[in-house]
Amino acid sequence: MTNQLDSFFGAMADPTRRAVIEQLASGPASVSELHAPHQMALPTFMRHLRVLEDTGIVRSIKKGRVRTCHIEAAPLIEAQGWLAWQREIWESRLERLDALAKSIENFDD
Amino acid sequence: MTNQLDSFFGAMADPTRRAVIEQLASGPASVSELHAPHQMALPTFMRHLRVLEDTGIVRSIKKGRVRTCHIEAAPLIEAQGWLAWQREIWESRLERLDALAKSIENFDD
DNA sequence: AATATAGTTAGCTGCATTGCTAACTAAATA
DNA sequence: TATTTAGTTAGCAATGCAGCTAACTATATT
């Protein structure tokens, strides 16, 4: 019952992790480059990175002593799809309500 | 620095809460109706509802002894927008890379 | 060979979250 | 008026999460 969405939304709940996504959206980066903008200690930051990797949002390859990270599209697209789906349902419902309201208005004629 | 997105994604990280959203997408419901599909004790469930309300995803009105909940579009739309924005950035980057790859291919001519 | 750099592992702390039960209020129904 | 129903409040226990430091490995650089 526990969806992929669980870990995805959990991962995105943290501003540090969202910032990492934003940075990676414009291209791959090393751990140090990703860490630079953030105040926190490196091990703490690494934990955030690992959450993103465990969720499949980020992948990385280590070459020499540098680990390069890049974004993985699928989970973000899936989450976006879920939100779009929800939205579709409630918007179509609102349209029906709207149509109902209009049909009631017509009683005035 | 703590965005609206923080609490939104945090709220959506829980499957119970996502189920509530799914249920509410097809129309308003009372607390009992929302609680019915879930095993957990009512006070526990109420806490989930409150998280959703605090985040602004759900609103509710109490009439008599019944509290009726309904969905609030704005936060979901905002989150969807954030995801779409990220996607746009990395997709345009991938397109540029693709164009670059093609221009390199042309050296064969 | 010595040093600096990049990342990693282990382990501690404090706070938030998620579950529970018990006991309560307020409104509807019999 | 007594009882049932709907929701709420208070408080406890277990767990998870986010932060830290200290100490370590492996790769470049001088």
Short mmCIF file of C-alpha atoms (C1' of nucleotides) in Angstrom, two decimals:
data_model
loop_
_atom_site.label_atom_id
_atom_site.label_comp_id
_atom_site.label_asym_id
_atom_site.label_seq_id
_atom_site.Cartn_x
_atom_site.Cartn_y
_atom_site.Cartn_z
CA MET A 1 0.00 0.00 0.00
CA THR A 2 2.97 2.26 0.50
CA ASN A 3 3.45 3.98 -2.79
CA GLN A 4 6.55 5.37 -4.49
CA LEU A 5 4.83 8.68 -3.83
CA ASP A 6 5.42 8.28 -0.09
CA SER A 7 9.14 8.52 -0.27
CA PHE A 8 9.01 11.04 -3.07
CA PHE A 9 6.87 13.55 -1.20
CA GLY A 10 8.85 12.87 1.97
CA ALA A 11 12.04 13.68 0.11
CA MET A 12 10.61 16.90 -1.27
CA ALA A 13 9.36 18.06 2.12
CA ASP A 14 12.80 19.38 3.06
CA PRO A 15 13.96 22.75 1.68
CA THR A 16 17.60 21.64 1.52
CA ARG A 17 16.63 18.71 -0.65
CA ARG A 18 14.41 20.83 -2.89
CA ALA A 19 17.31 23.24 -3.31
CA VAL A 20 19.49 20.33 -4.43
CA ILE A 21 16.88 19.39 -7.03
CA GLU A 22 16.75 22.98 -8.23
CA GLN A 23 20.52 23.07 -8.55
CA LEU A 24 20.67 19.74 -10.35
CA ALA A 25 17.92 20.74 -12.76
CA SER A 26 20.40 22.97 -14.55
CA GLY A 27 23.03 20.25 -14.80
CA PRO A 28 25.04 17.59 -12.93
CA ALA A 29 27.22 18.60 -9.97
CA SER A 30 29.66 17.11 -7.48
CA VAL A 31 28.85 16.60 -3.80
CA SER A 32 31.01 19.59 -2.84
CA GLU A 33 29.36 21.85 -5.38
CA LEU A 34 25.97 20.82 -4.11
CA HIS A 35 27.04 21.27 -0.52
CA ALA A 36 28.59 24.72 -0.98
CA PRO A 37 25.38 26.81 -0.76
CA HIS A 38 24.32 25.17 2.51
CA GLN A 39 25.43 26.01 6.03
CA MET A 40 25.19 22.54 7.48
CA ALA A 41 27.98 20.06 8.15
CA LEU A 42 28.93 17.81 5.26
CA PRO A 43 27.80 14.52 6.83
CA THR A 44 24.41 16.07 7.52
CA PHE A 45 24.20 17.21 3.94
CA MET A 46 25.27 13.79 2.69
CA ARG A 47 22.31 12.31 4.49
CA HIS A 48 19.99 14.56 2.49
CA LEU A 49 21.69 13.48 -0.70
CA ARG A 50 21.23 9.87 0.27
CA VAL A 51 17.53 10.36 0.84
CA LEU A 52 17.28 11.73 -2.69
CA GLU A 53 19.24 8.80 -4.08
CA ASP A 54 17.25 6.19 -2.15
CA THR A 55 14.09 7.71 -3.57
CA GLY A 56 15.53 7.49 -7.07
CA ILE A 57 15.30 11.22 -7.68
CA VAL A 58 19.08 11.53 -7.92
CA ARG A 59 21.73 9.19 -9.30
CA SER A 60 25.46 9.47 -8.91
CA ILE A 61 28.73 8.05 -10.18
CA LYS A 62 32.03 8.19 -8.37
CA LYS A 63 35.11 8.80 -10.45
CA GLY A 64 38.36 9.11 -8.57
CA ARG A 65 37.47 10.87 -5.36
CA VAL A 66 34.65 12.94 -6.89
CA ARG A 67 31.05 11.83 -6.87
CA THR A 68 28.96 13.45 -9.57
CA CYS A 69 25.20 13.64 -9.13
CA HIS A 70 22.49 14.06 -11.70
CA ILE A 71 18.72 14.20 -11.66
CA GLU A 72 16.45 11.31 -12.60
CA ALA A 73 13.24 12.41 -14.28
CA ALA A 74 10.83 9.54 -13.62
CA PRO A 75 9.82 10.15 -9.97
CA LEU A 76 9.16 13.86 -10.50
CA ILE A 77 7.06 13.12 -13.53
CA GLU A 78 5.10 10.50 -11.60
CA ALA A 79 4.38 12.93 -8.75
CA GLN A 80 3.39 15.64 -11.16
CA GLY A 81 1.07 13.14 -12.78
CA TRP A 82 -0.56 12.30 -9.47
CA LEU A 83 -1.20 15.96 -8.71
CA ALA A 84 -2.53 16.56 -12.22
CA TRP A 85 -4.83 13.57 -11.86
CA GLN A 86 -6.24 14.82 -8.54
CA ARG A 87 -6.72 18.23 -10.02
CA GLU A 88 -8.54 16.82 -13.00
CA ILE A 89 -10.98 15.00 -10.77
CA TRP A 90 -11.89 17.96 -8.61
CA GLU A 91 -11.97 20.39 -11.50
CA SER A 92 -14.37 18.24 -13.47
CA ARG A 93 -16.49 18.04 -10.35
CA LEU A 94 -16.45 21.81 -10.00
CA GLU A 95 -17.45 22.11 -13.65
CA ARG A 96 -20.40 19.83 -13.05
CA LEU A 97 -21.41 21.95 -10.07
CA ASP A 98 -21.04 25.02 -12.21
CA ALA A 99 -23.22 23.49 -14.92
CA LEU A 100 -25.77 22.59 -12.26
CA ALA A 101 -25.74 26.15 -10.94
CA LYS A 102 -26.32 27.48 -14.44
CA SER A 103 -29.17 25.08 -15.10
CA ILE A 104 -30.78 26.27 -11.87
CA GLU A 105 -30.36 29.88 -12.97
CA ASN A 106 -32.36 29.06 -16.06
CA PHE A 107 -35.45 28.47 -13.94
CA ASP A 108 -35.77 32.24 -13.87
CA ASP A 109 -36.61 32.35 -17.58
CA MET B 1 13.14 30.71 3.92
CA THR B 2 10.64 28.01 4.81
CA ASN B 3 8.33 27.79 1.84
CA GLN B 4 4.68 26.83 1.60
CA LEU B 5 6.02 23.88 -0.33
CA ASP B 6 7.66 22.52 2.82
CA SER B 7 4.46 21.89 4.65
CA PHE B 8 2.66 20.87 1.48
CA PHE B 9 5.09 18.11 0.56
CA GLY B 10 5.34 17.10 4.20
CA ALA B 11 1.58 16.73 4.30
CA MET B 12 1.53 14.66 1.14
CA ALA B 13 4.25 12.30 2.34
CA ASP B 14 1.74 10.27 4.34
CA PRO B 15 -0.45 7.70 2.55
CA THR B 16 -3.38 8.27 4.89
CA ARG B 17 -3.34 11.96 4.08
CA ARG B 18 -3.01 11.35 0.35
CA ALA B 19 -5.98 8.99 0.57
CA VAL B 20 -7.98 11.78 2.21
CA ILE B 21 -7.09 14.11 -0.66
CA GLU B 22 -8.13 11.46 -3.16
CA GLN B 23 -11.44 11.03 -1.39
CA LEU B 24 -12.04 14.76 -1.16
CA ALA B 25 -11.21 15.28 -4.81
CA SER B 26 -14.54 13.75 -5.72
CA GLY B 27 -16.48 15.90 -3.29
CA PRO B 28 -16.77 17.21 0.31
CA ALA B 29 -17.15 14.73 3.15
CA SER B 30 -17.63 14.65 6.91
CA VAL B 31 -14.92 13.60 9.36
CA SER B 32 -16.61 10.22 9.92
CA GLU B 33 -16.91 9.56 6.20
CA LEU B 34 -13.26 10.37 5.73
CA HIS B 35 -12.28 8.25 8.71
CA ALA B 36 -14.30 5.18 7.72
CA PRO B 37 -11.80 3.64 5.23
CA HIS B 38 -8.94 3.81 7.72
CA GLN B 39 -8.08 1.40 10.50
CA MET B 40 -6.64 3.89 12.93
CA ALA B 41 -8.29 5.42 15.99
CA LEU B 42 -10.32 8.54 15.38
CA PRO B 43 -8.08 10.93 17.34
CA THR B 44 -5.09 9.72 15.35
CA PHE B 45 -6.97 10.30 12.15
CA MET B 46 -8.07 13.74 13.30
CA ARG B 47 -4.42 14.68 13.68
CA HIS B 48 -3.87 13.85 10.00
CA LEU B 49 -6.85 15.97 9.08
CA ARG B 50 -5.46 18.82 11.11
CA VAL B 51 -2.13 18.62 9.31
CA LEU B 52 -4.01 18.99 6.04
CA GLU B 53 -5.97 21.93 7.38
CA ASP B 54 -2.91 23.68 8.82
CA THR B 55 -1.27 23.37 5.44
CA GLY B 56 -4.31 24.91 3.78
CA ILE B 57 -4.98 21.87 1.58
CA VAL B 58 -8.28 21.20 3.30
CA ARG B 59 -10.88 23.53 4.79
CA SER B 60 -13.82 22.61 6.95
CA ILE B 61 -17.02 24.01 8.40
CA LYS B 62 -18.83 22.64 11.40
CA LYS B 63 -22.61 22.62 11.27
CA GLY B 64 -24.39 21.10 14.22
CA ARG B 65 -22.15 18.26 15.32
CA VAL B 66 -20.91 17.46 11.82
CA ARG B 67 -17.71 18.91 10.39
CA THR B 68 -17.66 18.90 6.62
CA CYS B 69 -14.30 19.05 4.84
CA HIS B 70 -13.50 20.15 1.34
CA ILE B 71 -10.38 20.53 -0.72
CA GLU B 72 -8.60 23.82 -1.38
CA ALA B 73 -7.04 24.03 -4.80
CA ALA B 74 -4.27 26.61 -4.38
CA PRO B 75 -1.55 24.57 -2.60
CA LEU B 76 -1.82 21.61 -4.98
CA ILE B 77 -1.63 23.91 -7.95
CA GLU B 78 1.42 25.64 -6.48
CA ALA B 79 3.21 22.33 -5.94
CA GLN B 80 2.31 21.13 -9.39
CA GLY B 81 3.70 24.40 -10.71
CA TRP B 82 6.97 23.90 -8.89
CA LEU B 83 7.39 20.42 -10.34
CA ALA B 84 6.48 21.64 -13.81
CA TRP B 85 9.02 24.45 -13.49
CA GLN B 86 11.81 22.07 -12.48
CA ARG B 87 10.90 19.78 -15.30
CA GLU B 88 10.97 22.63 -17.79
CA ILE B 89 14.48 23.59 -16.74
CA TRP B 90 15.99 20.14 -17.00
CA GLU B 91 14.10 19.26 -20.15
CA SER B 92 15.33 22.38 -21.93
CA ARG B 93 18.82 21.47 -20.80
CA LEU B 94 18.44 17.96 -22.19
CA GLU B 95 17.21 19.43 -25.46
CA ARG B 96 20.29 21.61 -25.65
CA LEU B 97 22.46 18.55 -25.03
CA ASP B 98 20.56 16.70 -27.71
CA ALA B 99 21.08 19.55 -30.17
CA LEU B 100 24.76 19.55 -29.29
CA ALA B 101 24.98 15.81 -29.91
CA LYS B 102 23.33 16.24 -33.30
CA SER B 103 25.68 19.06 -34.27
CA ILE B 104 28.59 16.81 -33.40
CA GLU B 105 27.12 14.01 -35.53
CA ASN B 106 27.18 16.42 -38.48
CA PHE B 107 30.97 16.47 -38.45
CA ASP B 108 30.74 13.14 -40.30
CA ASP B 109 29.29 14.84 -43.39
"C1'" DA C 1 56.79 10.84 0.92
"C1'" DA C 2 53.88 14.33 2.89
"C1'" DT C 3 49.91 17.01 2.60
"C1'" DA C 4 45.51 18.46 1.03
"C1'" DT C 5 41.09 17.34 -0.83
"C1'" DA C 6 36.63 14.70 -1.42
"C1'" DG C 7 33.81 11.94 0.51
"C1'" DT C 8 32.33 8.49 4.05
"C1'" DT C 9 31.18 6.03 8.54
"C1'" DA C 10 29.84 5.87 13.33
"C1'" DG C 11 27.59 7.53 17.03
"C1'" DC C 12 25.40 11.04 19.86
"C1'" DT C 13 21.46 14.56 20.81
"C1'" DG C 14 17.01 16.90 20.58
"C1'" DC C 15 12.61 17.47 18.47
"C1'" DA C 16 8.72 16.15 15.58
"C1'" DT C 17 5.58 12.64 14.10
"C1'" DT C 18 2.45 8.75 14.55
"C1'" DG C 19 0.23 5.66 16.94
"C1'" DC C 20 -2.65 4.62 21.18
"C1'" DT C 21 -6.37 5.09 25.30
"C1'" DA C 22 -9.30 7.56 28.40
"C1'" DA C 23 -12.27 10.96 29.20
"C1'" DC C 24 -14.89 14.83 27.70
"C1'" DT C 25 -18.44 18.29 25.07
"C1'" DA C 26 -22.18 19.20 22.24
"C1'" DA C 27 -25.88 17.96 19.25
"C1'" DA C 28 -29.39 14.80 17.66
"C1'" DT C 29 -32.67 11.17 18.60
"C1'" DA C 30 -35.72 8.06 21.28
"C1'" DT D 1 -34.87 13.39 29.98
"C1'" DA D 2 -31.77 9.58 28.71
"C1'" DT D 3 -29.03 7.78 25.14
"C1'" DT D 4 -26.51 7.71 21.06
"C1'" DT D 5 -23.62 9.99 17.76
"C1'" DA D 6 -19.87 13.18 16.11
"C1'" DG D 7 -16.13 15.17 17.16
"C1'" DT D 8 -12.54 16.85 20.44
"C1'" DT D 9 -8.84 17.25 24.14
"C1'" DA D 10 -5.11 15.48 26.97
"C1'" DG D 11 -1.45 12.75 27.68
"C1'" DC D 12 1.60 8.68 27.00
"C1'" DA D 13 5.11 5.60 24.30
"C1'" DA D 14 7.73 4.37 20.23
"C1'" DT D 15 9.93 5.80 16.28
"C1'" DG D 16 12.11 8.64 12.85
"C1'" DC D 17 14.52 12.69 11.31
"C1'" DA D 18 17.88 16.46 11.20
"C1'" DG D 19 21.52 18.38 13.18
"C1'" DC D 20 26.30 17.85 15.24
"C1'" DT D 21 31.47 16.05 16.03
"C1'" DA D 22 35.20 12.85 15.61
"C1'" DA D 23 37.63 9.84 13.11
"C1'" DC D 24 38.44 7.42 8.92
"C1'" DT D 25 39.50 6.02 3.58
"C1'" DA D 26 40.95 6.99 -0.81
"C1'" DT D 27 42.67 9.96 -4.35
"C1'" DA D 28 45.23 14.08 -6.00
"C1'" DT D 29 48.80 17.35 -5.54
"C1'" DT D 30 53.38 19.24 -4.14
#
